[in-house]
XYZ file of C-alpha atoms in Angstrom:
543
model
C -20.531 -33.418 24.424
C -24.228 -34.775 24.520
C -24.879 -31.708 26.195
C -23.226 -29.585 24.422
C -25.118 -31.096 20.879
C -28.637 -30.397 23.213
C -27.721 -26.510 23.453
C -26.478 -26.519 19.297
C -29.457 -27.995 17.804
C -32.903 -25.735 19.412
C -30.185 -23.051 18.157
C -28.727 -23.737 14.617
C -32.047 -25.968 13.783
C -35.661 -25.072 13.051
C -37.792 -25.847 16.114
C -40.079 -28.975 15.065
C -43.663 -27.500 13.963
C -42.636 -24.090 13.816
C -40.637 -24.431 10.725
C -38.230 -21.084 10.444
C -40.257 -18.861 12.474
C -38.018 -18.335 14.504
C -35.629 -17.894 12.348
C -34.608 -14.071 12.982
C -34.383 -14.600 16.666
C -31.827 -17.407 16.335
C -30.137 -15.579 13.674
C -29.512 -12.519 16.207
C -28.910 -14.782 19.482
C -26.048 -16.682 16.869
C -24.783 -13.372 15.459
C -24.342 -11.565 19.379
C -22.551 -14.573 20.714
C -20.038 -15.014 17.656
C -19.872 -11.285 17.832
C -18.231 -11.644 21.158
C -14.470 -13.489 21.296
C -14.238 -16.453 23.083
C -12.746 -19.938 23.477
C -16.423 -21.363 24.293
C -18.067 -19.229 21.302
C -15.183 -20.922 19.133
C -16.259 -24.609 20.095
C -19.786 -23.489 19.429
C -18.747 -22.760 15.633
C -16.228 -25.616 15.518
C -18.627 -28.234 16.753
C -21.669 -26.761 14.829
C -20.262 -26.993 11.283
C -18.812 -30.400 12.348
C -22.903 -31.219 13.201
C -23.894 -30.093 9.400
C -21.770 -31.708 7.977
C -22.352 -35.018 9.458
C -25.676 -33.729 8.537
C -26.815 -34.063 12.161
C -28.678 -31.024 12.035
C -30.243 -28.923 9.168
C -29.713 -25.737 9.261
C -31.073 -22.757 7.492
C -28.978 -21.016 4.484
C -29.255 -18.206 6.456
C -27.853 -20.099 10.317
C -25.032 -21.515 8.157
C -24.409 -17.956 6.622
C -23.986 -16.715 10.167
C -21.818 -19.448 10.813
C -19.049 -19.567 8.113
C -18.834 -15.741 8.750
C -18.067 -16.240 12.341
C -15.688 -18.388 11.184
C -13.838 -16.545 8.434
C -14.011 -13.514 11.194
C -12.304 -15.457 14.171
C -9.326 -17.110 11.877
C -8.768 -13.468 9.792
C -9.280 -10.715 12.676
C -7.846 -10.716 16.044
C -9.777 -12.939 18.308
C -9.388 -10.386 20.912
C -11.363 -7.928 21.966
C -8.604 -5.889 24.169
C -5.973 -5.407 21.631
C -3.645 -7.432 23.602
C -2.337 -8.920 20.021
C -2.136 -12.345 21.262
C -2.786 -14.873 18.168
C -2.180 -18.009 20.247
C -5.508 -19.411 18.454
C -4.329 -18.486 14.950
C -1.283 -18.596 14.430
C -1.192 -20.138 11.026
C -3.133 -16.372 10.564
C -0.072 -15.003 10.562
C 2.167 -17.796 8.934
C -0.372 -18.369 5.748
C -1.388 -14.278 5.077
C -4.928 -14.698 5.167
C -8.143 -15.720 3.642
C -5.729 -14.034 -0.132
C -3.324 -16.929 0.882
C -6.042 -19.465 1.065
C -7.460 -18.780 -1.563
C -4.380 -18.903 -3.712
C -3.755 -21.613 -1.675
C -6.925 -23.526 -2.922
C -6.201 -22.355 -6.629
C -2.974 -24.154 -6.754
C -3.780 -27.095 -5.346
C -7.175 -27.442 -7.388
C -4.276 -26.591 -10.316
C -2.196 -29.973 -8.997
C -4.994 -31.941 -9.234
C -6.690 -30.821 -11.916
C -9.717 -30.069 -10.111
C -11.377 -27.186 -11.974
C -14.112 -26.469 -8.967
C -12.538 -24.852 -5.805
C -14.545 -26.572 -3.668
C -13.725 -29.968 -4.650
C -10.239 -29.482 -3.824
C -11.158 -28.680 0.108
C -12.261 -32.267 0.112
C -8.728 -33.922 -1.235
C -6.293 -32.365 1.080
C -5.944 -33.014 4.268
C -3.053 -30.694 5.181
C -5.275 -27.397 4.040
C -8.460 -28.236 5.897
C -5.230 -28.452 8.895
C -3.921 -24.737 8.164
C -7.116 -22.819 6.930
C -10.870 -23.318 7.917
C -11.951 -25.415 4.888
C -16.052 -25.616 5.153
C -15.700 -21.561 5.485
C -13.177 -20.552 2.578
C -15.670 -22.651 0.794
C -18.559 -20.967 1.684
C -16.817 -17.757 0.676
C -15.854 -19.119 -2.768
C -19.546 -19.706 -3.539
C -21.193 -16.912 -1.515
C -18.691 -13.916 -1.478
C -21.166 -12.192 -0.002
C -20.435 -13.554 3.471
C -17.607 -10.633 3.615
C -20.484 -8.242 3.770
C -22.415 -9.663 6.744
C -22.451 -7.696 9.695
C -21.554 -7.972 13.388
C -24.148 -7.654 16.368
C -22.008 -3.966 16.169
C -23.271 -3.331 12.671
C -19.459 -3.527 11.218
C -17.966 -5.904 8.320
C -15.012 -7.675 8.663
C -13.627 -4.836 6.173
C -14.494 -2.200 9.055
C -13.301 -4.165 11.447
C -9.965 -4.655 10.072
C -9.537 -1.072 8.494
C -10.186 0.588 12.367
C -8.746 -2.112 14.201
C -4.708 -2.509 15.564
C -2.698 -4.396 13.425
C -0.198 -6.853 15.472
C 1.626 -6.846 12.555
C 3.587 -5.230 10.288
C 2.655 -6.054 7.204
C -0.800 -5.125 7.845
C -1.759 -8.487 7.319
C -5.832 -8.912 8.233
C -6.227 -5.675 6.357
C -4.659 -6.285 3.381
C -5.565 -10.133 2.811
C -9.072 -9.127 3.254
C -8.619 -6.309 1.212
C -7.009 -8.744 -1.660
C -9.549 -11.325 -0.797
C -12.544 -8.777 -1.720
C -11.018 -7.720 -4.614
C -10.711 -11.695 -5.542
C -14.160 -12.400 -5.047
C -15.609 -9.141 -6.766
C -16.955 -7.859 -3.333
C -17.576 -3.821 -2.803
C -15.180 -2.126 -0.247
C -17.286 1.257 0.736
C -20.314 -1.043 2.445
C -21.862 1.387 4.965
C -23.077 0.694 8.633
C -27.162 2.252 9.222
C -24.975 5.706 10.477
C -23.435 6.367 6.693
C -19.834 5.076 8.064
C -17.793 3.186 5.670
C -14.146 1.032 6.040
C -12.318 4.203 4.484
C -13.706 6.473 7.083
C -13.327 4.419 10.269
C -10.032 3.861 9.168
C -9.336 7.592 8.897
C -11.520 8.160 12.170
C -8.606 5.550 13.800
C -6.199 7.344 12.754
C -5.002 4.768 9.916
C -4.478 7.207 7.179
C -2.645 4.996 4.747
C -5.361 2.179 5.273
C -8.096 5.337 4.623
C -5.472 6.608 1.786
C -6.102 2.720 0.131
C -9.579 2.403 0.449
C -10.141 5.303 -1.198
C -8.462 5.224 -4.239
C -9.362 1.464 -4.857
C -13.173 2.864 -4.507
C -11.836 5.868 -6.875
C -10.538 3.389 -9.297
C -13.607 1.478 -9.806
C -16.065 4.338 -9.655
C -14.068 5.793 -12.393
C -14.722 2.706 -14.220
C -18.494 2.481 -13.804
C -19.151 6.463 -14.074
C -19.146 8.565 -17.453
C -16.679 11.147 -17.779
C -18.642 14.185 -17.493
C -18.876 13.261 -13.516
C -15.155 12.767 -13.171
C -13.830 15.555 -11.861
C -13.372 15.094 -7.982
C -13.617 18.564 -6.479
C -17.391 19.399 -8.099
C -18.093 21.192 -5.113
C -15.332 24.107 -5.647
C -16.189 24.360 -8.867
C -19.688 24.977 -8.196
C -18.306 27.495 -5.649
C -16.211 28.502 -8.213
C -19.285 29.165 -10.426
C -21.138 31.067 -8.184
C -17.992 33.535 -7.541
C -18.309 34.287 -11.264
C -21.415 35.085 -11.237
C -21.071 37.440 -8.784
C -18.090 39.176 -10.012
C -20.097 39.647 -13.525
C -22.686 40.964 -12.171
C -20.595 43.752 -10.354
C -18.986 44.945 -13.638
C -22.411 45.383 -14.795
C -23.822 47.134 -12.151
C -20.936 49.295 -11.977
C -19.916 50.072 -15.243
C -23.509 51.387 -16.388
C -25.050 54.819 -15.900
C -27.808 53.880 -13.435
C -27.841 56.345 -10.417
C -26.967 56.156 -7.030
C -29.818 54.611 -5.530
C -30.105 51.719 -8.244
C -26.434 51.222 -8.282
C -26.864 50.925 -4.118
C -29.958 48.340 -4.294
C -27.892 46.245 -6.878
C -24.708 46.280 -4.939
C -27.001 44.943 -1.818
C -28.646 42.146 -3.772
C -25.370 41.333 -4.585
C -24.574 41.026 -1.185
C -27.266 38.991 -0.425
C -26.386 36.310 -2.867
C -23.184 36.347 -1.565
C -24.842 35.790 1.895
C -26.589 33.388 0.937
C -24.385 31.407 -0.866
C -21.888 31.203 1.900
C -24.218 29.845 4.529
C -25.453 26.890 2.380
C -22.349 25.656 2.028
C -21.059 26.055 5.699
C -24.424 24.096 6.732
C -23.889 21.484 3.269
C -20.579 21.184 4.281
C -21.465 20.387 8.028
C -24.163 18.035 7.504
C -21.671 16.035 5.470
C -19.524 15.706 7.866
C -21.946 14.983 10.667
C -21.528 11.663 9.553
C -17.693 11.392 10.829
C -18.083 14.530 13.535
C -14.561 13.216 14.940
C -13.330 14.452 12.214
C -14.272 18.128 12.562
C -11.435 18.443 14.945
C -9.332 17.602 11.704
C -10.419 19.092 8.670
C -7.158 17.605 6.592
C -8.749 14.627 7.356
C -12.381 15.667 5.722
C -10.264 16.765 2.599
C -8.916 12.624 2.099
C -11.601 10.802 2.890
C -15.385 11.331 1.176
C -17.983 11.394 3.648
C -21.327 9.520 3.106
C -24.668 11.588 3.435
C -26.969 10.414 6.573
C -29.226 12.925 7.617
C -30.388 11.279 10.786
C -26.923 12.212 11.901
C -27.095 15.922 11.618
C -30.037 16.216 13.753
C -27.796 18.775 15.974
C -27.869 21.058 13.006
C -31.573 20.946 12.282
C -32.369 20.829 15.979
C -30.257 24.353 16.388
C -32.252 26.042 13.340
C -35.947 24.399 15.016
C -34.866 26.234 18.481
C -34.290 29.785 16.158
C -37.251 29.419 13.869
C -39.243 29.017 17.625
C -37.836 31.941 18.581
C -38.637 34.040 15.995
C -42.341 32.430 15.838
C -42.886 33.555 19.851
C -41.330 36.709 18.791
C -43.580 37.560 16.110
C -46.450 36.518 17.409
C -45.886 38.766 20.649
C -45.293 41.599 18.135
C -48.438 40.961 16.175
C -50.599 40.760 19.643
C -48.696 44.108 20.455
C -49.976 45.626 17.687
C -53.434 44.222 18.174
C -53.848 45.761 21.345
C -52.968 49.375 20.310
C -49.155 49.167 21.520
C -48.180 50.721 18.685
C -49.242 52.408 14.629
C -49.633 50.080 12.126
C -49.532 50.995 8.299
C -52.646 52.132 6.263
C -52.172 49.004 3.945
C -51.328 45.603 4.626
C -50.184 42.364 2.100
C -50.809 38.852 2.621
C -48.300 37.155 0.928
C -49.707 33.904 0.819
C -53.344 31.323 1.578
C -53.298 31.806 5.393
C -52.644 35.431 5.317
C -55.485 36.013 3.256
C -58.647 36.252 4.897
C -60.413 35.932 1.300
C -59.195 32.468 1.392
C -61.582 29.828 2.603
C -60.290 27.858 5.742
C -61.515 25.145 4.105
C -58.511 25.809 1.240
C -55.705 26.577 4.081
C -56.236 23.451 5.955
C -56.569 21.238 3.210
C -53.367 22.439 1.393
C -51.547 22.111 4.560
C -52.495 18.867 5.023
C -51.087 18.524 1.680
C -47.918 20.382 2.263
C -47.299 17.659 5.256
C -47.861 14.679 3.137
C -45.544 16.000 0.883
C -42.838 16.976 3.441
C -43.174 13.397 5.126
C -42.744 11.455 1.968
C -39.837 13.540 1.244
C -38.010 12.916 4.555
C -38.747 9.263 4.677
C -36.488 9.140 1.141
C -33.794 10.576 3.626
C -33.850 7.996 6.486
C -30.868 5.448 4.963
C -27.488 6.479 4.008
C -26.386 7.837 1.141
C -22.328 6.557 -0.553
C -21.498 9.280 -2.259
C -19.642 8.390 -5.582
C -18.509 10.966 -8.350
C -22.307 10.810 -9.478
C -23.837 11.487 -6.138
C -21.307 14.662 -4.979
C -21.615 15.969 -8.723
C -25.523 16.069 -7.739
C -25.328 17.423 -4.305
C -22.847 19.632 -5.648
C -25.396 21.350 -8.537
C -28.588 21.893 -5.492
C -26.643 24.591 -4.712
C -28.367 26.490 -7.585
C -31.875 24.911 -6.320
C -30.983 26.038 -3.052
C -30.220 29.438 -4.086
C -33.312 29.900 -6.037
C -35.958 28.538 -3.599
C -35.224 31.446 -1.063
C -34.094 34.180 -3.326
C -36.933 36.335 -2.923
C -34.964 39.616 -2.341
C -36.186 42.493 -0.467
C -34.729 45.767 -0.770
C -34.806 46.274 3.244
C -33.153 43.291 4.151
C -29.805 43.884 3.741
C -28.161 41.752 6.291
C -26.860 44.357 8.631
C -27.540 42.799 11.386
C -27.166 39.336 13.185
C -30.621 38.996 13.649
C -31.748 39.857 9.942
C -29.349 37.116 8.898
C -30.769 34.094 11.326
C -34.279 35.315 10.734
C -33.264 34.451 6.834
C -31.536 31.519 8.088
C -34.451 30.008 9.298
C -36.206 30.827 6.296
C -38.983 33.506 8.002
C -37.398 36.172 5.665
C -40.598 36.703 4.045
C -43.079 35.825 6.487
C -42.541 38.584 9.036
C -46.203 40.299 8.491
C -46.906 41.188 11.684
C -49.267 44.468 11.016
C -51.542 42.177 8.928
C -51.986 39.707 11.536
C -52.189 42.271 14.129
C -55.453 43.957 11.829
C -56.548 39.998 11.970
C -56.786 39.862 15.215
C -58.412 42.786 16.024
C -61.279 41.775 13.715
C -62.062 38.639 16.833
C -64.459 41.534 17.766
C -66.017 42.118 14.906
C -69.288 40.446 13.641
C -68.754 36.939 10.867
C -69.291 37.616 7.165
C -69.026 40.383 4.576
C -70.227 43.604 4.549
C -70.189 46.362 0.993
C -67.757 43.653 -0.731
C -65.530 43.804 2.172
C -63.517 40.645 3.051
C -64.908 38.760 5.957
C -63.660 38.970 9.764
C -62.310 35.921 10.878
C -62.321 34.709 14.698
C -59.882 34.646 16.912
C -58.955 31.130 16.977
C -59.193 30.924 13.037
C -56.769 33.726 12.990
C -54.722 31.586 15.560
C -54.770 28.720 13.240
C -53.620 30.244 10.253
C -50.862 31.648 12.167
C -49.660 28.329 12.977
C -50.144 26.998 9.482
C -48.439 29.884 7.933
C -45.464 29.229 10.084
C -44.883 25.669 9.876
C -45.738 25.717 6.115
C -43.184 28.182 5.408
C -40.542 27.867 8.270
C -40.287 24.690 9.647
C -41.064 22.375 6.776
C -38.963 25.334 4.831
C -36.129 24.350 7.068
C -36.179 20.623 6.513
C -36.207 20.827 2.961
C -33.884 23.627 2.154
C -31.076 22.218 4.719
C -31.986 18.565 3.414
C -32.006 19.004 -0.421
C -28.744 18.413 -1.532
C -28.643 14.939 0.021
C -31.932 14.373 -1.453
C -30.737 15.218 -4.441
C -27.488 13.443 -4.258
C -29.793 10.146 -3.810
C -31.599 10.796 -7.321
C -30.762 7.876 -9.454
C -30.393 9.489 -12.562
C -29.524 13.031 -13.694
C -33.210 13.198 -15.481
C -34.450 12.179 -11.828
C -32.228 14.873 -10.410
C -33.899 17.819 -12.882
C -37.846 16.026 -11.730
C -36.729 15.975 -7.713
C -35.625 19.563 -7.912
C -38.988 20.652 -9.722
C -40.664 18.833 -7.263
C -39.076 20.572 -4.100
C -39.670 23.538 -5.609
C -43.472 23.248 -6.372
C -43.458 22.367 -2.501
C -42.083 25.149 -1.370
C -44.399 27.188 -3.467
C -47.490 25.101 -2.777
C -49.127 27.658 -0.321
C -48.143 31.247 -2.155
C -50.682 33.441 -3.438
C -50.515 34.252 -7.258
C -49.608 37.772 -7.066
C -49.758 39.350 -3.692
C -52.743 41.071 -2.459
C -52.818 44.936 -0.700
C -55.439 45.565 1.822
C -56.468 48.941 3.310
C -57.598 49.851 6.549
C -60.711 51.398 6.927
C -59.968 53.588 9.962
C -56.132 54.256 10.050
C -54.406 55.589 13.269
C -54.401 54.323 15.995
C -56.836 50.897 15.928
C -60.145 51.208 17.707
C -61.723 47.727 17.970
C -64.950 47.360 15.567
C -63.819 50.868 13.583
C -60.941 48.824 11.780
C -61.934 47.331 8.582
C -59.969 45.649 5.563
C -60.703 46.619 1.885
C -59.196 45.415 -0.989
C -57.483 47.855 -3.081
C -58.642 48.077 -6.319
């Protein structure tokens, strides 16, 4: 026993002259060994809160914390690890219901006695500190809290119970703790650092009914807390919905005027492009949702019953997929605009730079600092994206609605891209739509050979490796960080506090995406047309 009290103290005490800090590292050393089942973790917690409260030790609010949770987890869940449903070292667990029965329990005894405090009445009957751990229903009475700490695993008790096999059948560790938190005023839908909450491991088990109960006691009190306008539960079809109206107007109109052939034809194929468009931001909306629970892909019943937290870290498949295109296009286009450069091929009699880097008028100066810019921006706005995000009737009625900021961020519409082809339709998907300019960059790069500076008002010849740099810039500016923000925005939107927050984060995404374009576009025409002879091509601006 001596020995035994030598091991406790260093571990459930402050060190003498270092007062707590080391608190954190005890903290995690205490939470990985009562994470783990066993009879000698058990005397560990047993004789520990016997050493506080002979006040042999002091211990930390935070140590005894760990403590009565370890506690309250070993008498409620299994104290098992292989599911082999033995409750040898609990079997009052099963007699009494619970930490619900307890507490009821503790309620009519303080009732006998006339105690009105809880905790008073743990300290007048002997019999109840006999069937349930007294010092820890106590603790839970006075910090409900405790239900949400966490194992070494990252899971509540809650989780724990909701994904674990019940030995029996009443269900009784998940329904007493699911009593007991409604008892104590304690939250249900806690999520791990992945996004995954009780209702979803449950329904990632295979426990429907326990998934089926979670979720409509979350429903209940979200329907409580939320106004009406954001009660209706299937926001996302009806935004759908919305959009399939839209379209369908806009067909009776371009078909039922007088417009010729050739209007009538561009119309119809903008219409297909919205259509397009629409229906690949919500495959990829719908996917990174459910990268959260990806077991449940297999079963998409199972993604209709259960709501699905937001966690982008998780759906770094998808985004890593769309970085692998967008470099593919990038190598692509850049071996097309060296082509050109070289004389493999005509290129038109005017060129349009579409945006800062294209445009050779544009100081280097200007391009690097607004990139810099552009990254700063893009960085704060994925580090807003890092934790998980519950969504409640608020939050999907937002991430619902940035399907219309989606939309209008890349619905620049050009007549020749009508999505014939599999290729048109990634290139669009990786948002270089509108940055395929490979004649002007070509023209750019045949200028390495030409002298610095301006000549008769012409625009000046960059260098090689300036040329090279703006390429890259151009690229990342409006493809890569396109990509992340695009793909990303309708959890970052879902995460806006308020719907006036919502309207200010979608005005701000959309001044990012814009932060690099030009005004108005601007034409250029060559000097020397066809072919390109080296030092004979020059660039004027049209008038």
């Amino acid at each position: 026993m001596e020995a035994l009290r030598t091991v406790m103290k260093p571990l459930l005490s402050p060190m003498e002259g270092t007062a707590s800090s080391n608190l954190d590292d005890r903290l995690e050393i205490a939470r990985h060994l009562l994470t783990q089942y066993s009879t000698g973790n058990l005397t560990f917690v047993g004789f520990g809160l016997e050493m506080v409260r002979k006040k042999v030790i002091t211990v930390e609010p935070e140590m005894l914390r760990v403590v009565a949770w370890a506690t309250l987890r070993w008498w409620l869940i299994k104290p098992s690890a292989d599911s082999d449903c033995d409750y040898s070292n609990s079997a009052y667990y099963v007699e009494a219901g619970g930490l619900q029965s307890a507490l009821r329990a503790m309620e009519g005894f303080a009732a006998r006695e006339g105690f009105g405090d809880l905790s008073k009445s743990l300290t007048n009957e002997t019999a109840f500190k006999w069937t349930y751990p007294a010092f820890a229903i106590q603790y839970a009475v006075e910090h409900p809290e405790v239900l949400d700490e966490k194992t070494s695993d990252g899971l509540t008790m809650m989780m724990e119970a909701s994904k674990s096999r019940s030995c029996n059948r009443n269900d009784l560790a998940f329904k007493g703790l699911l009593e007991a938190h409604e008892m104590l005023d304690m939250p249900i839908n806690t999520m791990t650092e992945w996004g995954k909450d009780a209702a979803m491991l449950a329904e990632e088990a295979g426990y429907a009914n326990r998934s089926a109960i979670l979720e409509e006691k979350v429903l209940e009190k979200d329907l409580e807390d939320t106004p009406f306008v954001y009660h209706f539960p299937y926001m996302a079809l009806l935004i759908l919905g919305s959009h399939i109206v839209l379209f369908l107007v806009s067909m009776i109109f371009i078909f039922g005027h007088g417009s010729g052939s050739v209007t009538r034809a561009t119309l119809a194929t903008h219409g297909q492009d919205f259509v397009a468009k629409i229906v690949v931001f919500m495959a990829c909306n719908a996917l990174i949702m459910s990268s959260t629970a990806p077991a449940l892909l297999l079963r998409p019943g199972s993604l209709l019953k259960v709501s699905c937290n937001l966690h982008v870290p998780s759906s770094w498949p998808i985004f890593f997929l769309l970085g692998v295109a967008f470099l593919v296009f990038v190598i692509l286009d850049f071996r097309k605009a060296n082509d050109l450069a070289q004389g493999q091929g005509p290129v038109a009699k005017t060129v349009t730079a579409e945006n800062i880097y294209q445009d050779p008028k544009v100081p280097i100066l200007t391009c690097l600092h607004t990139f810099v810019l552009s990254c700063v921006f893009v960085c704060v706005y994925w580090s807003a994206l890092v934790q998980p995000i519950e969504m409640n009737l608020f939050s999907k009625f937002l991430w619902s609605c940035s399907l219309f900021v989606q939309y209008y961020i890349s619905s620049k519409f050009k007549e020749e891209s009508r999505f014939l082809s599999f290729a048109s339709l990634s290139r669009w998907a990786v948002r270089l739509d509108d940055q395929e300019n490979n004649e002007l960059w070509a023209v750019l790069l045949r200028q390495s050979k030409m002298a610095d500076g301006a000549v008769n008002g012409q625009i000046p010849r960059l260098s090689r490796v300036e040329v090279l740099l703006r390429f890259a810039m151009c690229y990342v500016s409006n493809g890569l960080f396109r990509i992340l923000i695009v793909y990303s925005l309708p959890v970052y939107l879902a995460a806006s506090g308020s719907a006036s927050d919502f309207a200010l984060n979608a005005f701000a995404v959309t001044f990012i995406s814009e932060l690099d374009d030009l005004p108005d576009s601007v034409d250029y025409e060559l000097g020397e047309y066809e072919p390109l002879h080296g030092e004979q091509c020059e660039m004027k601006p049209l008038a």
